[in-house]
XYZ file of C-alpha atoms in Angstrom:
457
model
C 23.109 -12.804 12.839
C 22.608 -11.577 9.263
C 24.190 -14.756 7.882
C 21.953 -16.874 10.141
C 18.799 -15.093 8.951
C 19.852 -15.443 5.295
C 20.553 -19.151 5.809
C 17.093 -19.540 7.328
C 15.444 -18.099 4.214
C 17.642 -19.860 1.698
C 17.137 -23.268 3.272
C 13.984 -23.622 1.188
C 10.460 -24.252 2.406
C 10.326 -24.754 6.179
C 8.866 -27.830 7.786
C 5.481 -26.753 9.038
C 5.464 -29.042 12.022
C 3.139 -27.092 14.269
C 0.319 -24.592 14.071
C -0.740 -22.234 16.803
C -3.369 -19.524 16.699
C -6.297 -18.353 18.721
C -8.632 -20.220 16.362
C -6.578 -23.386 15.816
C -5.088 -26.232 17.791
C -1.660 -27.743 17.150
C -1.618 -30.189 14.283
C 0.836 -31.295 11.616
C 1.016 -29.631 8.215
C 0.089 -32.954 6.575
C -3.072 -33.043 8.650
C -3.890 -29.509 7.521
C -3.477 -30.553 3.885
C -5.463 -33.789 4.218
C -8.247 -32.354 6.331
C -11.560 -31.614 4.642
C -11.383 -28.176 3.099
C -12.265 -25.392 5.525
C -14.399 -22.446 4.563
C -11.217 -20.469 4.007
C -9.696 -23.138 1.740
C -12.842 -23.264 -0.358
C -12.968 -19.469 -0.627
C -9.292 -19.265 -1.568
C -9.657 -22.004 -4.175
C -12.608 -20.201 -5.748
C -10.701 -16.911 -5.684
C -7.716 -18.484 -7.459
C -9.990 -20.091 -10.060
C -11.684 -16.746 -10.702
C -8.308 -15.008 -11.000
C -7.074 -17.620 -13.485
C -10.267 -17.314 -15.549
C -9.902 -13.541 -15.637
C -6.283 -13.837 -16.746
C -7.138 -16.424 -19.413
C -9.833 -14.107 -20.772
C -7.388 -11.200 -20.653
C -4.829 -13.158 -22.687
C -7.460 -14.111 -25.281
C -8.653 -10.494 -25.455
C -5.057 -9.338 -25.852
C -4.593 -11.644 -28.830
C -7.849 -10.435 -30.396
C -6.808 -6.808 -29.898
C -3.504 -7.401 -31.662
C -5.448 -8.378 -34.766
C -7.937 -5.515 -34.556
C -5.706 -2.635 -33.414
C -5.136 -1.470 -36.981
C -8.873 -0.869 -37.386
C -9.505 0.724 -33.956
C -8.638 4.097 -32.467
C -6.352 2.454 -29.905
C -2.807 3.813 -30.019
C 0.213 2.905 -27.925
C 3.170 4.774 -26.502
C 6.784 3.850 -27.198
C 6.738 1.192 -24.453
C 3.602 -0.470 -25.813
C 1.178 0.769 -23.144
C -2.296 1.522 -24.448
C -3.357 5.116 -25.078
C -6.491 6.546 -26.641
C -6.929 9.456 -29.002
C -7.724 12.592 -26.977
C -10.460 13.600 -29.393
C -12.535 10.586 -28.401
C -11.782 10.302 -24.701
C -12.611 13.028 -22.187
C -10.466 11.399 -19.473
C -7.370 11.746 -21.696
C -8.348 15.362 -22.318
C -8.336 15.998 -18.565
C -5.231 13.946 -17.823
C -3.009 15.330 -15.059
C -0.008 17.288 -16.334
C 2.988 17.841 -14.092
C 4.187 21.358 -13.256
C 7.895 22.086 -12.696
C 9.064 21.189 -9.193
C 12.169 21.306 -7.018
C 13.607 18.522 -4.840
C 15.556 19.225 -1.655
C 17.421 16.488 0.240
C 17.674 17.346 3.941
C 19.561 14.556 5.704
C 17.210 11.537 6.010
C 14.373 13.382 4.242
C 13.515 14.043 0.591
C 11.440 17.225 0.324
C 9.459 18.855 -2.472
C 9.267 22.672 -2.478
C 5.536 23.664 -2.389
C 4.056 24.186 -5.870
C 0.764 24.932 -7.617
C -1.069 21.944 -9.039
C -4.412 21.505 -10.809
C -5.960 18.381 -9.360
C -8.394 16.430 -11.570
C -10.301 13.431 -10.271
C -13.429 11.570 -11.266
C -16.109 10.635 -8.751
C -15.164 7.568 -6.729
C -17.787 4.976 -5.851
C -17.931 6.014 -2.188
C -18.409 9.701 -3.192
C -21.545 9.153 -5.236
C -24.583 11.264 -4.243
C -22.640 12.979 -1.455
C -22.187 16.687 -0.813
C -18.923 18.042 -2.291
C -17.881 19.869 0.881
C -18.619 16.762 2.952
C -16.348 14.671 0.681
C -13.485 17.184 0.834
C -13.774 17.528 4.616
C -13.951 13.811 5.374
C -11.691 12.332 2.696
C -8.726 14.727 2.837
C -7.176 15.160 6.280
C -4.360 17.594 5.473
C -6.521 20.749 5.573
C -9.298 21.973 7.913
C -12.954 22.109 6.853
C -12.886 25.918 6.821
C -10.203 25.902 4.104
C -12.353 23.754 1.799
C -15.444 25.879 2.553
C -13.661 29.106 1.564
C -12.109 27.478 -1.503
C -15.502 26.302 -2.813
C -17.133 29.660 -1.996
C -14.613 31.607 -4.079
C -15.189 29.318 -7.091
C -11.798 27.566 -7.009
C -13.381 24.093 -7.205
C -14.980 23.088 -10.504
C -17.533 20.349 -11.074
C -17.582 19.309 -14.740
C -15.699 22.537 -15.630
C -18.251 24.768 -13.852
C -17.786 26.457 -10.422
C -19.178 24.270 -7.638
C -21.171 25.536 -4.659
C -21.480 24.445 -1.049
C -24.717 22.665 -2.047
C -23.185 20.701 -4.960
C -23.842 16.940 -4.980
C -21.319 14.638 -6.695
C -22.768 12.223 -9.255
C -21.277 9.198 -10.967
C -18.943 10.319 -13.774
C -18.488 13.864 -12.434
C -15.066 15.487 -12.902
C -13.773 17.494 -9.929
C -11.077 20.096 -10.632
C -9.236 21.975 -7.893
C -6.152 24.203 -8.246
C -4.196 23.968 -5.033
C -0.896 25.096 -3.518
C 0.451 21.652 -2.659
C 2.579 20.857 0.368
C 3.786 17.271 -0.082
C 4.904 15.466 3.083
C 8.642 14.686 3.127
C 9.656 11.056 2.587
C 12.800 9.041 3.184
C 15.889 10.051 1.193
C 17.224 6.481 1.144
C 18.153 5.418 -2.387
C 16.046 3.108 -4.563
C 18.174 -0.007 -5.136
C 17.982 -1.977 -8.388
C 17.649 -5.750 -7.825
C 17.199 -6.769 -11.472
C 16.610 -5.072 -14.796
C 16.044 -6.066 -18.414
C 14.299 -4.439 -21.358
C 10.818 -5.137 -19.965
C 10.888 -5.048 -16.160
C 12.634 -3.286 -13.320
C 12.826 -5.018 -9.925
C 13.726 -2.690 -7.051
C 14.267 -2.738 -3.310
C 11.764 -0.072 -2.267
C 12.731 2.012 0.786
C 10.249 2.279 3.638
C 8.290 5.514 4.009
C 7.644 6.423 0.352
C 4.490 5.667 -1.688
C 4.768 3.689 -4.912
C 2.692 6.007 -7.130
C 0.871 9.355 -6.835
C -1.886 9.157 -4.255
C -3.521 11.541 -1.786
C -1.049 14.196 -0.649
C 1.844 12.581 -2.536
C 2.737 13.089 -6.187
C 6.436 13.757 -6.796
C 7.570 12.147 -3.533
C 6.741 8.700 -4.936
C 8.706 5.800 -6.412
C 7.405 6.166 -9.977
C 7.946 9.928 -10.124
C 11.387 9.682 -8.476
C 12.510 7.072 -11.022
C 11.183 9.224 -13.862
C 12.890 12.381 -12.579
C 16.215 10.912 -11.492
C 16.741 7.997 -13.910
C 14.472 8.695 -16.849
C 12.336 5.575 -16.288
C 8.616 5.644 -17.058
C 7.337 2.543 -15.267
C 4.058 0.969 -14.171
C 3.774 -0.944 -10.841
C 2.942 -4.658 -11.114
C 2.537 -5.364 -7.380
C 1.430 -3.342 -4.375
C 3.392 -2.287 -1.325
C 2.108 0.145 1.287
C 3.966 3.415 1.738
C 5.539 2.204 4.976
C 6.517 -1.282 3.722
C 9.946 -1.804 2.184
C 11.204 -4.494 -0.174
C 10.600 -6.043 -3.587
C 8.674 -4.040 -6.154
C 8.075 -5.107 -9.748
C 7.795 -2.244 -12.226
C 6.963 -2.731 -15.894
C 8.991 -0.771 -18.436
C 6.898 -2.122 -21.326
C 3.460 -3.662 -21.820
C 5.213 -7.006 -22.361
C 6.800 -6.710 -18.906
C 3.460 -5.785 -17.351
C 1.838 -8.851 -18.888
C 4.738 -11.147 -17.943
C 4.773 -10.341 -14.214
C 1.249 -9.015 -13.757
C -0.444 -12.103 -15.155
C 1.390 -14.403 -12.734
C 0.723 -12.175 -9.726
C -2.976 -11.880 -10.518
C -3.285 -15.617 -11.197
C -1.846 -16.328 -7.693
C 1.183 -18.153 -9.101
C 3.640 -16.253 -6.888
C 4.666 -16.951 -3.278
C 5.561 -13.938 -1.139
C 7.870 -13.945 1.868
C 8.196 -11.016 4.246
C 10.274 -10.253 7.318
C 8.913 -8.411 10.346
C 10.365 -7.311 13.673
C 7.654 -7.782 16.282
C 7.032 -7.118 19.955
C 7.847 -9.911 22.413
C 9.044 -13.490 22.167
C 7.172 -14.964 19.218
C 6.264 -18.669 19.677
C 8.458 -21.330 18.104
C 7.245 -23.381 15.169
C 4.670 -22.210 12.672
C 1.674 -20.050 13.466
C -1.261 -19.805 11.081
C -3.851 -17.048 11.351
C -6.951 -17.258 9.188
C -9.076 -14.454 10.605
C -11.121 -12.380 8.132
C -10.340 -8.668 7.873
C -12.396 -5.576 7.142
C -11.642 -1.919 6.485
C -13.041 -0.070 9.485
C -12.106 3.534 8.637
C -11.059 4.371 5.030
C -9.678 7.845 5.856
C -7.217 6.340 8.318
C -6.694 3.025 6.465
C -7.601 1.282 9.729
C -8.212 -2.449 9.255
C -9.324 -4.934 11.917
C -10.055 -8.640 12.295
C -13.712 -9.592 12.165
C -15.986 -12.617 11.933
C -16.885 -14.396 8.683
C -20.489 -13.326 9.207
C -19.551 -9.633 8.992
C -20.933 -8.251 5.684
C -17.609 -6.489 4.982
C -15.417 -9.487 5.886
C -12.657 -10.550 3.501
C -11.114 -13.955 4.145
C -7.389 -13.827 4.908
C -4.662 -16.257 5.932
C -1.050 -15.634 6.932
C 1.604 -18.194 7.889
C 4.212 -17.007 10.402
C 7.464 -18.625 11.481
C 9.903 -17.351 14.074
C 13.414 -16.692 12.761
C 15.155 -15.325 15.874
C 14.609 -13.648 19.245
C 16.609 -10.753 20.676
C 18.843 -11.475 23.690
C 16.529 -9.538 26.006
C 13.501 -11.347 24.478
C 11.824 -7.990 23.875
C 11.548 -8.462 20.102
C 11.558 -11.241 17.496
C 12.262 -11.489 13.781
C 9.408 -13.345 12.075
C 8.980 -14.722 8.567
C 5.529 -13.970 7.135
C 3.812 -15.656 4.177
C 0.467 -14.078 3.236
C -1.740 -16.445 1.230
C -4.143 -13.603 0.457
C -3.368 -9.963 -0.267
C -5.599 -7.902 2.023
C -4.664 -4.365 2.994
C -2.467 -4.349 6.147
C -2.999 -8.121 6.402
C 0.347 -9.015 8.006
C 0.225 -6.025 10.358
C -3.309 -6.757 11.581
C -2.756 -10.516 11.969
C 0.404 -9.872 14.019
C -1.522 -7.458 16.243
C -4.247 -10.091 16.623
C -1.610 -12.546 17.906
C -0.411 -10.019 20.487
C 2.896 -9.465 18.642
C 2.442 -6.254 16.623
C 5.297 -4.864 14.552
C 7.499 -3.024 17.037
C 7.389 0.365 15.299
C 3.924 0.194 13.717
C 2.330 3.647 14.213
C -1.190 2.249 13.802
C -1.240 -1.232 15.323
C 1.412 -1.069 18.074
C 0.694 2.412 19.449
C -0.196 2.379 23.167
C -1.642 5.902 22.840
C -4.039 4.782 20.098
C -5.210 1.434 21.469
C -5.147 2.083 25.220
C -6.279 -0.894 27.295
C -8.917 -2.264 24.956
C -10.564 -2.205 21.541
C -13.233 0.470 21.742
C -13.049 1.219 18.027
C -14.794 4.591 18.325
C -12.086 5.720 20.741
C -9.342 4.165 18.599
C -10.567 6.097 15.544
C -10.802 9.332 17.526
C -7.243 8.978 18.851
C -5.848 7.875 15.487
C -7.454 10.881 13.793
C -5.426 13.162 16.072
C -2.119 11.463 15.250
C -0.025 13.807 13.137
C -2.182 16.751 14.195
C -2.289 17.242 17.967
C 0.648 14.924 18.652
C 3.169 12.867 16.648
C 2.780 9.173 15.891
C 3.705 6.818 18.711
C 4.716 3.162 18.635
C 5.622 0.436 21.115
C 9.290 1.137 20.355
C 9.076 4.943 20.419
C 6.039 6.411 22.237
C 4.769 9.783 21.024
C 5.988 11.392 24.247
C 9.562 10.719 23.048
C 8.917 11.163 19.318
C 9.644 14.271 17.265
C 7.456 13.370 14.287
C 4.829 15.057 12.153
C 2.252 17.296 13.831
C 0.665 20.694 13.292
C 3.008 23.585 14.107
C 0.376 26.299 14.542
C 1.866 28.231 11.607
C 0.177 29.037 8.281
C 1.585 29.066 4.753
C 1.867 32.742 3.672
C 0.889 31.737 0.121
C -2.281 29.711 0.716
C -2.916 29.987 4.477
C -2.959 26.222 4.933
C -1.781 24.854 8.280
C 1.826 23.696 8.274
C 3.265 20.458 9.664
C 6.592 19.630 11.258
C 8.963 17.206 9.553
C 8.407 13.445 9.897
C 10.255 11.479 12.557
C 11.310 7.809 12.729
C 7.740 6.586 13.348
C 6.563 8.308 10.162
C 9.091 6.990 7.644
C 10.095 3.473 8.688
C 8.212 0.246 9.401
C 9.849 -3.052 10.310
C 8.052 -4.952 7.534
C 10.039 -5.956 4.459
C 9.091 -7.884 1.294
C 12.166 -10.131 1.177
C 11.490 -12.675 -1.560
C 8.974 -13.321 -4.353
C 9.121 -16.588 -6.302
C 6.846 -18.564 -8.581
C 5.210 -21.708 -7.243
C 6.744 -25.082 -8.082
C 4.009 -26.048 -10.553
C 4.296 -22.789 -12.510
C 5.491 -22.983 -16.101
C 7.633 -19.817 -16.013
C 9.968 -20.092 -13.009
C 11.736 -17.155 -11.353
C 12.772 -15.915 -7.915
C 13.967 -12.516 -6.679
C 15.140 -11.441 -3.246
C 16.629 -8.345 -1.635
C 19.372 -7.930 0.880
C 18.187 -7.927 4.480
C 17.043 -4.642 6.048
C 19.297 -3.124 8.702
C 16.837 -3.915 11.533
C 17.031 -7.684 10.859
C 20.492 -7.737 12.464
């Protein structure tokens, strides 16, 4: 089976001899190409043109900066990444510094022993003119509202280096400082595999269930921090992969590497191919979905399909092709080619087709979605996942899962509520970035691929 799947991918571009979707009728790929440009095609073309213009301007600015760096206050680190003198930049002055920390590997899990950390962040756009307590309560789900209330009351949260109050309003440019006893969630202990490496870039096969860089509740249980701690690499991500998605990641070791890969990714000169294991017998041939997406609930990263007329709509298109079907026809392996890069795009488009990823804790969970799409109810149920009950999926319902949820115990150090360890639904998703390659008309040609994930067998 593995050889058959590999042969499928390495056979080159598939013949797109049929298109099926809820918004399209079957027609040949040639007809799609020759047909007058749809709204999506026009939007995508404009987006690519804008991206290329931005990159061209960036390259010109880069050349100008090379000539003027000697006269400016811009300095660079040993890898060529830009730094600024701390005396002239308050954000450098308040840069996060890492405390000592301890890693524990417990079977399938990589754990960080709880530690004290001073958290600095500047006001985000969506926080502007909002109450500080309201932001903490609604943006950070790992602690109850009462914890944040007590923390602010005792002066442990600073706003522009001064103690905040329960009445404090966050303004644009405000610096929020909070010293906290951090409990990072465990992540997978699977190793980070090197696909390719030279002096400028590092290409890895990212395991599922670990974030790429520090974000939210994660800092040291991330790809960049793990590589720094365990291999001495200081790298900068060039592409994005969600915490739960596995596969190809491009990491720049130098500014030259960041420019080399980053410019091509941003200019839309790279084709991406993913593998997914989905529910049911996926239709033969090629299926194209071009339904716009929108972010419905930022706290839960819940995205849904919507209409083009929705003010928050972002155009999106994904091409799917069936690779194989299990003997019992309960699941299928599907090749996915996103033409746009929206958050959760592949996952949401597969759910829209009625073939969600088999172990997707958001989009395949019967407990979350019930019999319909009452989004208020979906959000309410999803907000309780990992608190009142563990994550459930089509493959492993929460009733049979032993994943993350509140234990009812408190940390003796900081009195925060404690969580149980993650289970299978929390650290693995059957979505894998298999191959990235430059388009045929691109000047600099390259292609990278990983070995197949274990679930593709």
